[in-house]
């Protein structure tokens, strides 16, 4: 499995977010900076990693820290899976744009939280498939 490095620092985030929004869903915005464009912007002599991920998930969009961490974890998992399906190298920033959390989908404890996780993962996968030309994930049985 290939490693996804974190996008660190305000300069790296602003370089990606200066670009036009690559796509959006009901809860996320996606910003993409291709690796070829990144090499022009960065003046470092070190070779940057192929894939870098940044998540902007603030308290206004997701109230509970548990849900913010869950959203970040799901985005990382989806990006790693997309890399295995042919995602092109670059910088990817996901920004939560509106209320996201189990309370927003009327979920509480138990199986509703699991359905919330599945729904969020499907939303991130669809965003990557639609706007980054990645093959769709295989259907999960169960």
CSV table of C-alpha atoms in Angstrom, one decimal:
chain,number,residue,atom,x,y,z
A,1,UNK,CA,0.0,0.0,0.0
A,2,UNK,CA,1.3,3.4,-0.9
A,3,UNK,CA,1.8,6.1,1.7
A,4,UNK,CA,-0.2,9.3,1.6
A,5,UNK,CA,1.7,12.2,3.2
A,6,UNK,CA,0.1,15.0,4.9
A,7,UNK,CA,-0.1,18.4,3.3
A,8,UNK,CA,1.5,20.7,5.9
A,9,UNK,CA,1.7,24.4,6.3
A,10,UNK,CA,-0.4,27.4,5.1
A,11,UNK,CA,1.7,27.8,1.9
A,12,UNK,CA,1.0,24.3,0.8
A,13,UNK,CA,-2.8,24.6,1.5
A,14,UNK,CA,-3.1,28.0,-0.1
A,15,UNK,CA,-1.3,26.8,-3.3
A,16,UNK,CA,-3.9,24.1,-3.7
A,17,UNK,CA,-6.9,26.1,-2.7
A,18,UNK,CA,-6.0,29.0,-5.0
A,19,UNK,CA,-7.0,26.7,-7.8
A,20,UNK,CA,-10.6,26.4,-8.9
A,21,UNK,CA,-12.6,23.9,-6.9
A,22,UNK,CA,-12.3,20.6,-8.6
A,23,UNK,CA,-15.7,19.4,-7.4
A,24,UNK,CA,-18.1,19.2,-4.6
A,25,UNK,CA,-20.7,17.0,-3.0
A,26,UNK,CA,-23.3,17.8,-0.4
A,27,UNK,CA,-20.8,17.8,2.4
A,28,UNK,CA,-17.3,18.2,0.9
A,29,UNK,CA,-15.4,20.5,-1.5
A,30,UNK,CA,-12.4,19.0,-3.3
A,31,UNK,CA,-9.4,21.0,-4.4
A,32,UNK,CA,-6.7,19.4,-6.6
A,33,UNK,CA,-3.2,20.5,-7.6
A,34,UNK,CA,-1.5,18.1,-10.1
A,35,UNK,CA,2.0,16.9,-9.3
A,36,UNK,CA,3.3,18.6,-12.5
A,37,UNK,CA,1.9,21.9,-11.4
A,38,UNK,CA,3.2,21.5,-7.9
A,39,UNK,CA,6.8,21.1,-9.1
A,40,UNK,CA,6.5,24.6,-10.7
A,41,UNK,CA,5.2,26.2,-7.5
A,42,UNK,CA,7.6,24.6,-5.0
A,43,UNK,CA,11.2,25.7,-5.1
A,44,UNK,CA,12.5,23.0,-2.8
A,45,UNK,CA,15.3,20.8,-4.2
A,46,UNK,CA,13.9,17.8,-2.3
A,47,UNK,CA,11.5,15.5,-4.2
A,48,UNK,CA,8.0,15.9,-2.8
A,49,UNK,CA,5.9,12.7,-2.2
A,50,UNK,CA,3.6,11.7,-5.0
A,51,UNK,CA,0.3,12.1,-3.1
A,52,UNK,CA,-0.3,14.6,-0.4
A,53,UNK,CA,-3.6,15.0,1.5
A,54,UNK,CA,-5.0,17.9,3.4
A,55,UNK,CA,-8.3,18.0,5.3
A,56,UNK,CA,-10.0,21.2,6.4
A,57,UNK,CA,-12.7,20.0,8.8
A,58,UNK,CA,-13.6,22.7,11.2
A,59,UNK,CA,-15.7,22.8,14.3
A,60,UNK,CA,-18.5,24.8,12.5
A,61,UNK,CA,-18.9,22.0,10.0
A,62,UNK,CA,-18.5,19.1,12.4
A,63,UNK,CA,-19.2,19.8,16.1
A,64,UNK,CA,-17.8,16.8,17.8
A,65,UNK,CA,-14.0,16.0,17.7
A,66,UNK,CA,-14.8,12.3,17.4
A,67,UNK,CA,-16.7,13.0,14.2
A,68,UNK,CA,-14.0,15.3,12.8
A,69,UNK,CA,-11.4,12.6,13.3
A,70,UNK,CA,-13.7,10.0,11.8
A,71,UNK,CA,-14.2,12.2,8.7
A,72,UNK,CA,-10.4,12.6,8.3
A,73,UNK,CA,-9.9,8.9,8.7
A,74,UNK,CA,-12.5,8.1,6.1
A,75,UNK,CA,-11.1,10.6,3.6
A,76,UNK,CA,-7.6,9.1,4.1
A,77,UNK,CA,-8.9,5.5,3.6
A,78,UNK,CA,-10.8,6.6,0.4
A,79,UNK,CA,-7.7,8.4,-1.0
A,80,UNK,CA,-5.5,5.3,-0.4
A,81,UNK,CA,-8.1,3.1,-2.1
A,82,UNK,CA,-8.3,5.6,-5.0
A,83,UNK,CA,-4.5,5.4,-5.4
A,84,UNK,CA,-4.7,1.7,-5.9
A,85,UNK,CA,-7.3,2.3,-8.5
A,86,UNK,CA,-5.2,4.7,-10.5
A,87,UNK,CA,-5.4,8.2,-8.9
A,88,UNK,CA,-2.9,10.5,-10.4
A,89,UNK,CA,-0.2,12.0,-8.2
A,90,UNK,CA,-0.9,15.4,-6.7
A,91,UNK,CA,-2.1,17.4,-3.8
A,92,UNK,CA,-5.7,16.8,-2.6
A,93,UNK,CA,-7.6,19.0,-0.1
A,94,UNK,CA,-11.0,18.0,1.2
A,95,UNK,CA,-13.0,20.8,2.9
A,96,UNK,CA,-16.1,20.1,4.9
A,97,UNK,CA,-18.6,22.6,3.8
A,98,UNK,CA,-21.7,22.1,5.9
A,99,UNK,CA,-23.0,20.3,8.9
A,100,UNK,CA,-21.6,16.8,8.8
A,101,UNK,CA,-22.1,14.3,11.6
A,102,UNK,CA,-24.4,11.6,12.8
A,103,UNK,CA,-26.8,14.2,14.1
A,104,UNK,CA,-27.1,15.8,10.7
A,105,UNK,CA,-28.5,12.5,9.3
A,106,UNK,CA,-30.6,11.7,12.4
A,107,UNK,CA,-28.2,8.9,13.5
A,108,UNK,CA,-27.5,8.1,17.0
A,109,UNK,CA,-25.7,5.1,18.6
A,110,UNK,CA,-25.7,1.6,17.0
A,111,UNK,CA,-26.3,0.7,13.4
A,112,UNK,CA,-27.1,4.3,12.4
A,113,UNK,CA,-23.5,5.3,13.1
A,114,UNK,CA,-22.3,2.5,10.8
A,115,UNK,CA,-24.7,3.7,8.1
A,116,UNK,CA,-23.3,7.2,8.6
A,117,UNK,CA,-19.8,5.9,8.0
A,118,UNK,CA,-20.8,4.1,4.8
A,119,UNK,CA,-22.7,7.1,3.5
A,120,UNK,CA,-19.7,9.4,4.1
A,121,UNK,CA,-17.3,6.9,2.4
A,122,UNK,CA,-19.6,6.6,-0.6
A,123,UNK,CA,-19.8,10.4,-0.9
A,124,UNK,CA,-16.0,10.7,-0.8
A,125,UNK,CA,-15.5,7.8,-3.3
A,126,UNK,CA,-18.1,9.4,-5.7
A,127,UNK,CA,-16.3,12.7,-5.5
A,128,UNK,CA,-13.0,11.1,-6.4
A,129,UNK,CA,-14.5,9.0,-9.2
A,130,UNK,CA,-16.4,12.0,-10.7
A,131,UNK,CA,-13.7,14.6,-10.6
A,132,UNK,CA,-10.4,12.8,-10.6
A,133,UNK,CA,-11.0,10.2,-13.3
A,134,UNK,CA,-10.6,7.2,-10.9
A,135,UNK,CA,-12.2,3.9,-11.6
A,136,UNK,CA,-15.2,3.2,-9.3
A,137,UNK,CA,-14.7,1.1,-6.2
A,138,UNK,CA,-15.8,-2.5,-6.3
A,139,UNK,CA,-19.2,-3.1,-4.7
A,140,UNK,CA,-18.9,-4.4,-1.2
A,141,UNK,CA,-21.0,-7.5,-0.4
A,142,UNK,CA,-22.9,-7.5,2.8
